[in-house]
Amino acid sequence: MAGQVNRYKLVYHYYNGNKKIFGLDFEDGTHRDKFALTEIDAFTSNFSSEEELTKALSLVFSGYEKGYFTIEYNSGGHLNSLELVFNDLPFIRKLATENLQKTVIPKSSITSYMNKFLNKIESDPEFLNFILVHRYTNQYFRGALSYYLRFKNSDEKEAGEELWRAKVNLIKEFKRYKTVRGLEVGRHNYELLKQNKEIARNPSEISELERARMEYDLNHPKKVKKRTKLKKNEVMDGQLPLFDPDLYTENKKGKTR
């Protein structure tokens, strides 16, 4: 099933253990701090990095310093987190912006991607192992993929009919936006690994040493030169299509909390 659409939160975690949930207050008194995953991705993918996102938000809202972002959601009674996507994942940005407020995407949007993925795992088994071992897929996708691969090169008498059924089931999983998002994030991180570059990790995987270093930096801030603050509209114009700063600035029509 598609599941609840607006269940994701953009959360800023301070190194001292506190956190701030991004939310919007409207003139009619309503408040919103849960969004569709496609909405959050369409927003964050305007930026090249978390640093750029943080700087942009800090010019409109207060409280975004000495911390890091995650996307959080509840599933099965457990709190889960996802890493953010930025503009180095153009396919996900395209899917997100074309499917705002949706969890299931059209088959026409993912057919080519699915075929490329299947070719990729056949030519590079290490990639398949990487995305399965790590946090990029769920049990439903793994089951559908395993079922498909079982019959893809099978000599069994009924393999043809079963392969057709398996592919239909696999397409169903690929039509889930969150599934394709996870696969593309995994592919991106796999390429970074091959290049010996740092991979973004789940915040829960931060080591005690890293956390201690963060807390030390928090309590021993470096002195920096003051710079002239740009006007909000100079920097933010065109940068926040989802959360319009003219509508949600704290001293005007709304605020975050």
Tab-separated table of C-alpha atoms in Angstrom:
chain	number	residue	atom	x	y	z
A	1	MET	CA	0.000	0.000	0.000
A	2	ALA	CA	1.098	3.567	-0.576
A	3	GLY	CA	1.099	4.520	3.108
A	4	GLN	CA	0.652	7.856	4.784
A	5	VAL	CA	1.930	10.707	2.626
A	6	ASN	CA	2.651	13.496	5.096
A	7	ARG	CA	4.623	11.676	7.758
A	8	TYR	CA	8.173	12.942	7.250
A	9	LYS	CA	9.859	15.622	9.329
A	10	LEU	CA	12.918	17.717	8.539
A	11	VAL	CA	14.806	17.672	11.825
A	12	TYR	CA	17.849	19.666	12.911
A	13	HIS	CA	19.910	17.867	15.573
A	14	TYR	CA	22.129	19.992	17.783
A	15	TYR	CA	25.419	18.523	18.881
A	16	ASN	CA	24.395	19.042	22.509
A	17	GLY	CA	21.559	16.525	22.112
A	18	ASN	CA	18.604	18.836	21.492
A	19	LYS	CA	16.720	19.023	18.226
A	20	LYS	CA	14.545	21.413	16.244
A	21	ILE	CA	11.725	20.284	13.958
A	22	PHE	CA	11.205	22.428	10.896
A	23	GLY	CA	7.629	23.649	10.862
A	24	LEU	CA	5.470	26.333	9.304
A	25	ASP	CA	2.832	28.453	11.026
A	26	PHE	CA	0.205	30.048	8.814
A	27	GLU	CA	-1.949	33.113	9.234
A	28	ASP	CA	-5.083	31.003	9.698
A	29	GLY	CA	-3.532	29.464	12.810
A	30	THR	CA	-2.620	26.120	11.295
A	31	HIS	CA	0.787	24.556	11.791
A	32	ARG	CA	2.574	22.053	9.603
A	33	ASP	CA	5.711	20.101	10.444
A	34	LYS	CA	5.038	16.844	8.560
A	35	PHE	CA	5.518	16.665	4.822
A	36	ALA	CA	5.587	14.214	1.945
A	37	LEU	CA	9.057	12.826	1.276
A	38	THR	CA	8.850	14.210	-2.253
A	39	GLU	CA	8.225	17.695	-0.843
A	40	ILE	CA	11.284	17.598	1.398
A	41	ASP	CA	13.464	16.168	-1.390
A	42	ALA	CA	12.255	18.774	-3.898
A	43	PHE	CA	13.228	21.421	-1.351
A	44	THR	CA	16.644	20.172	-0.206
A	45	SER	CA	17.729	19.231	-3.740
A	46	ASN	CA	17.845	22.941	-4.571
A	47	PHE	CA	21.118	23.024	-2.647
A	48	SER	CA	24.517	21.504	-3.239
A	49	SER	CA	25.161	20.485	0.354
A	50	GLU	CA	23.919	20.551	3.917
A	51	GLU	CA	26.146	23.545	4.573
A	52	GLU	CA	24.469	25.538	1.804
A	53	LEU	CA	21.006	24.495	3.019
A	54	THR	CA	21.857	25.514	6.589
A	55	LYS	CA	23.155	28.916	5.523
A	56	ALA	CA	20.061	29.561	3.430
A	57	LEU	CA	17.649	28.645	6.221
A	58	SER	CA	19.631	30.691	8.734
A	59	LEU	CA	18.988	33.822	6.697
A	60	VAL	CA	15.237	33.350	7.062
A	61	PHE	CA	14.786	31.431	10.313
A	62	SER	CA	16.858	31.314	13.475
A	63	GLY	CA	18.319	28.290	15.235
A	64	TYR	CA	20.204	26.486	12.490
A	65	GLU	CA	23.755	26.312	13.744
A	66	LYS	CA	26.001	23.771	15.464
A	67	GLY	CA	24.125	20.718	14.273
A	68	TYR	CA	23.039	18.581	11.340
A	69	PHE	CA	19.861	17.613	9.471
A	70	THR	CA	18.021	14.333	9.101
A	71	ILE	CA	14.612	13.296	7.826
A	72	GLU	CA	12.639	11.386	10.464
A	73	TYR	CA	9.472	9.277	10.297
A	74	ASN	CA	7.689	6.642	12.363
A	75	SER	CA	7.145	3.148	11.036
A	76	GLY	CA	5.934	0.139	12.969
A	77	GLY	CA	6.301	2.000	16.247
A	78	HIS	CA	9.943	2.831	15.581
A	79	LEU	CA	11.570	6.169	14.779
A	80	ASN	CA	13.570	5.948	11.555
A	81	SER	CA	15.811	8.431	9.803
A	82	LEU	CA	16.911	9.162	6.247
A	83	GLU	CA	19.758	11.220	4.913
A	84	LEU	CA	18.961	14.290	2.841
A	85	VAL	CA	19.339	14.462	-0.924
A	86	PHE	CA	20.952	17.389	-2.714
A	87	ASN	CA	21.396	18.520	-6.298
A	88	ASP	CA	24.007	15.839	-7.047
A	89	LEU	CA	21.067	13.419	-7.427
A	90	PRO	CA	19.281	14.980	-10.423
A	91	PHE	CA	17.100	11.936	-11.140
A	92	ILE	CA	15.637	12.013	-7.633
A	93	ARG	CA	15.162	15.771	-7.857
A	94	LYS	CA	13.222	15.297	-11.095
A	95	LEU	CA	11.058	12.512	-9.642
A	96	ALA	CA	10.341	14.518	-6.499
A	97	THR	CA	9.358	17.727	-8.242
A	98	GLU	CA	7.139	15.878	-10.718
A	99	ASN	CA	5.411	13.826	-8.019
A	100	LEU	CA	4.854	16.176	-5.094
A	101	GLN	CA	2.513	14.764	-2.450
A	102	LYS	CA	2.746	11.275	-3.965
A	103	THR	CA	4.227	8.012	-2.732
A	104	VAL	CA	3.654	6.033	-5.942
A	105	ILE	CA	5.104	7.247	-9.237
A	106	PRO	CA	4.120	6.384	-12.828
A	107	LYS	CA	5.625	3.317	-14.480
A	108	SER	CA	6.758	5.514	-17.384
A	109	SER	CA	8.980	7.480	-14.989
A	110	ILE	CA	10.984	4.493	-13.777
A	111	THR	CA	11.056	1.905	-16.595
A	112	SER	CA	14.383	3.104	-17.977
A	113	TYR	CA	15.846	3.450	-14.486
A	114	MET	CA	14.760	-0.074	-13.527
A	115	ASN	CA	16.371	-1.553	-16.641
A	116	LYS	CA	19.616	0.296	-15.937
A	117	PHE	CA	19.558	-0.945	-12.356
A	118	LEU	CA	19.059	-4.570	-13.444
A	119	ASN	CA	21.933	-4.260	-15.911
A	120	LYS	CA	24.077	-2.682	-13.202
A	121	ILE	CA	23.616	-5.474	-10.661
A	122	GLU	CA	24.321	-8.084	-13.338
A	123	SER	CA	27.586	-6.450	-14.384
A	124	ASP	CA	28.622	-5.397	-10.868
A	125	PRO	CA	27.593	-7.932	-8.170
A	126	GLU	CA	29.446	-5.893	-5.531
A	127	PHE	CA	26.965	-3.066	-6.066
A	128	LEU	CA	24.047	-5.412	-5.405
A	129	ASN	CA	25.683	-6.631	-2.210
A	130	PHE	CA	26.341	-3.043	-1.113
A	131	ILE	CA	22.756	-1.854	-1.401
A	132	LEU	CA	21.329	-5.033	0.164
A	133	VAL	CA	23.679	-5.094	3.142
A	134	HIS	CA	23.224	-1.424	3.936
A	135	ARG	CA	20.055	0.588	4.605
A	136	TYR	CA	19.002	1.374	1.045
A	137	THR	CA	16.240	-1.209	0.521
A	138	ASN	CA	13.394	-2.767	2.496
A	139	GLN	CA	12.259	-6.391	2.807
A	140	TYR	CA	9.522	-6.001	0.185
A	141	PHE	CA	11.932	-4.826	-2.489
A	142	ARG	CA	14.503	-7.467	-1.575
A	143	GLY	CA	11.855	-10.171	-1.811
A	144	ALA	CA	10.601	-8.939	-5.199
A	145	LEU	CA	14.141	-8.674	-6.569
A	146	SER	CA	15.105	-12.116	-5.296
A	147	TYR	CA	11.983	-13.606	-6.892
A	148	TYR	CA	12.794	-11.943	-10.224
A	149	LEU	CA	16.455	-13.000	-10.236
A	150	ARG	CA	15.495	-16.580	-9.417
A	151	PHE	CA	13.611	-16.984	-12.681
A	152	LYS	CA	15.567	-14.599	-14.905
A	153	ASN	CA	18.099	-17.213	-15.991
A	154	SER	CA	16.175	-20.293	-14.959
A	155	ASP	CA	15.723	-23.421	-17.079
A	156	GLU	CA	12.640	-24.474	-15.135
A	157	LYS	CA	9.620	-25.427	-17.237
A	158	GLU	CA	7.401	-22.725	-15.757
A	159	ALA	CA	10.150	-20.100	-15.605
A	160	GLY	CA	8.714	-17.945	-18.414
A	161	GLU	CA	5.344	-17.460	-16.772
A	162	GLU	CA	6.861	-17.002	-13.328
A	163	LEU	CA	9.363	-14.477	-14.690
A	164	TRP	CA	6.501	-12.420	-16.089
A	165	ARG	CA	4.797	-12.417	-12.686
A	166	ALA	CA	8.065	-11.608	-10.955
A	167	LYS	CA	8.690	-8.635	-13.210
A	168	VAL	CA	5.187	-7.276	-12.617
A	169	ASN	CA	5.810	-7.511	-8.884
A	170	LEU	CA	9.230	-5.877	-9.215
A	171	ILE	CA	7.791	-2.985	-11.239
A	172	LYS	CA	5.272	-2.457	-8.449
A	173	GLU	CA	8.133	-1.998	-5.991
A	174	PHE	CA	10.004	0.340	-8.335
A	175	LYS	CA	6.896	2.532	-8.558
A	176	ARG	CA	7.305	3.369	-4.880
A	177	TYR	CA	9.131	6.689	-4.715
A	178	LYS	CA	10.907	5.841	-1.458
A	179	THR	CA	12.285	2.633	-3.007
A	180	VAL	CA	13.842	4.405	-6.004
A	181	ARG	CA	15.122	7.151	-3.710
A	182	GLY	CA	16.922	4.561	-1.570
A	183	LEU	CA	18.413	2.794	-4.572
A	184	GLU	CA	19.698	6.032	-6.068
A	185	VAL	CA	21.175	7.189	-2.761
A	186	GLY	CA	22.813	3.777	-2.481
A	187	ARG	CA	24.185	3.957	-6.021
A	188	HIS	CA	25.555	7.433	-5.334
A	189	ASN	CA	27.232	6.329	-2.103
A	190	TYR	CA	28.632	3.219	-3.778
A	191	GLU	CA	30.322	5.387	-6.401
A	192	LEU	CA	31.754	7.584	-3.629
A	193	LEU	CA	33.089	4.470	-1.893
A	194	LYS	CA	34.827	3.321	-5.069
A	195	GLN	CA	36.467	6.738	-5.268
A	196	ASN	CA	37.588	6.507	-1.626
A	197	LYS	CA	35.391	9.445	-0.710
A	198	GLU	CA	33.411	9.962	2.475
A	199	ILE	CA	29.889	8.542	2.562
A	200	ALA	CA	27.061	10.254	4.425
A	201	ARG	CA	25.969	8.009	7.268
A	202	ASN	CA	22.911	7.630	9.393
A	203	PRO	CA	23.330	9.999	12.384
A	204	SER	CA	22.828	7.095	14.774
A	205	GLU	CA	26.087	5.696	13.431
A	206	ILE	CA	28.128	8.681	14.636
A	207	SER	CA	30.887	7.351	16.883
A	208	GLU	CA	31.460	8.471	20.449
A	209	LEU	CA	34.759	10.023	19.384
A	210	GLU	CA	33.063	12.040	16.649
A	211	ARG	CA	30.331	13.183	19.043
A	212	ALA	CA	32.954	14.205	21.637
A	213	ARG	CA	34.749	16.240	18.956
A	214	MET	CA	31.480	17.919	17.984
A	215	GLU	CA	30.740	18.815	21.609
A	216	TYR	CA	34.260	20.172	22.042
A	217	ASP	CA	33.834	22.384	18.978
A	218	LEU	CA	30.488	23.523	20.370
A	219	ASN	CA	32.057	24.587	23.682
A	220	HIS	CA	35.185	26.067	22.091
A	221	PRO	CA	33.925	28.116	19.132
A	222	LYS	CA	36.472	29.522	16.750
A	223	LYS	CA	36.632	33.262	16.265
A	224	VAL	CA	35.573	34.287	12.781
A	225	LYS	CA	35.558	37.589	11.003
A	226	LYS	CA	32.206	39.305	10.808
A	227	ARG	CA	30.795	39.684	7.347
A	228	THR	CA	28.049	41.850	6.013
A	229	LYS	CA	24.705	40.094	6.071
A	230	LEU	CA	22.967	39.838	2.741
A	231	LYS	CA	19.339	40.768	2.487
A	232	LYS	CA	17.086	37.747	2.693
A	233	ASN	CA	15.524	38.276	-0.684
A	234	GLU	CA	18.935	38.589	-2.341
A	235	VAL	CA	19.994	35.087	-1.350
A	236	MET	CA	16.715	33.280	-1.032
A	237	ASP	CA	15.047	34.376	-4.263
A	238	GLY	CA	14.460	31.238	-6.284
A	239	GLN	CA	16.124	28.990	-3.693
A	240	LEU	CA	13.150	27.861	-1.646
A	241	PRO	CA	10.288	27.060	-4.032
A	242	LEU	CA	8.561	24.811	-1.492
A	243	PHE	CA	8.868	26.976	1.624
A	244	ASP	CA	8.521	30.553	0.352
A	245	PRO	CA	10.465	32.863	2.744
A	246	ASP	CA	8.137	35.768	1.982
A	247	LEU	CA	5.290	33.719	3.454
A	248	TYR	CA	7.041	32.191	6.421
A	249	THR	CA	9.578	34.674	7.805
A	250	GLU	CA	9.409	34.835	11.587
A	251	ASN	CA	8.764	38.555	11.817
A	252	LYS	CA	6.035	38.578	9.177
A	253	LYS	CA	3.398	35.957	8.443
A	254	GLY	CA	4.803	32.858	10.070
A	255	LYS	CA	7.634	31.275	11.963
A	256	THR	CA	9.384	28.001	12.596
A	257	ARG	CA	9.612	26.276	15.868
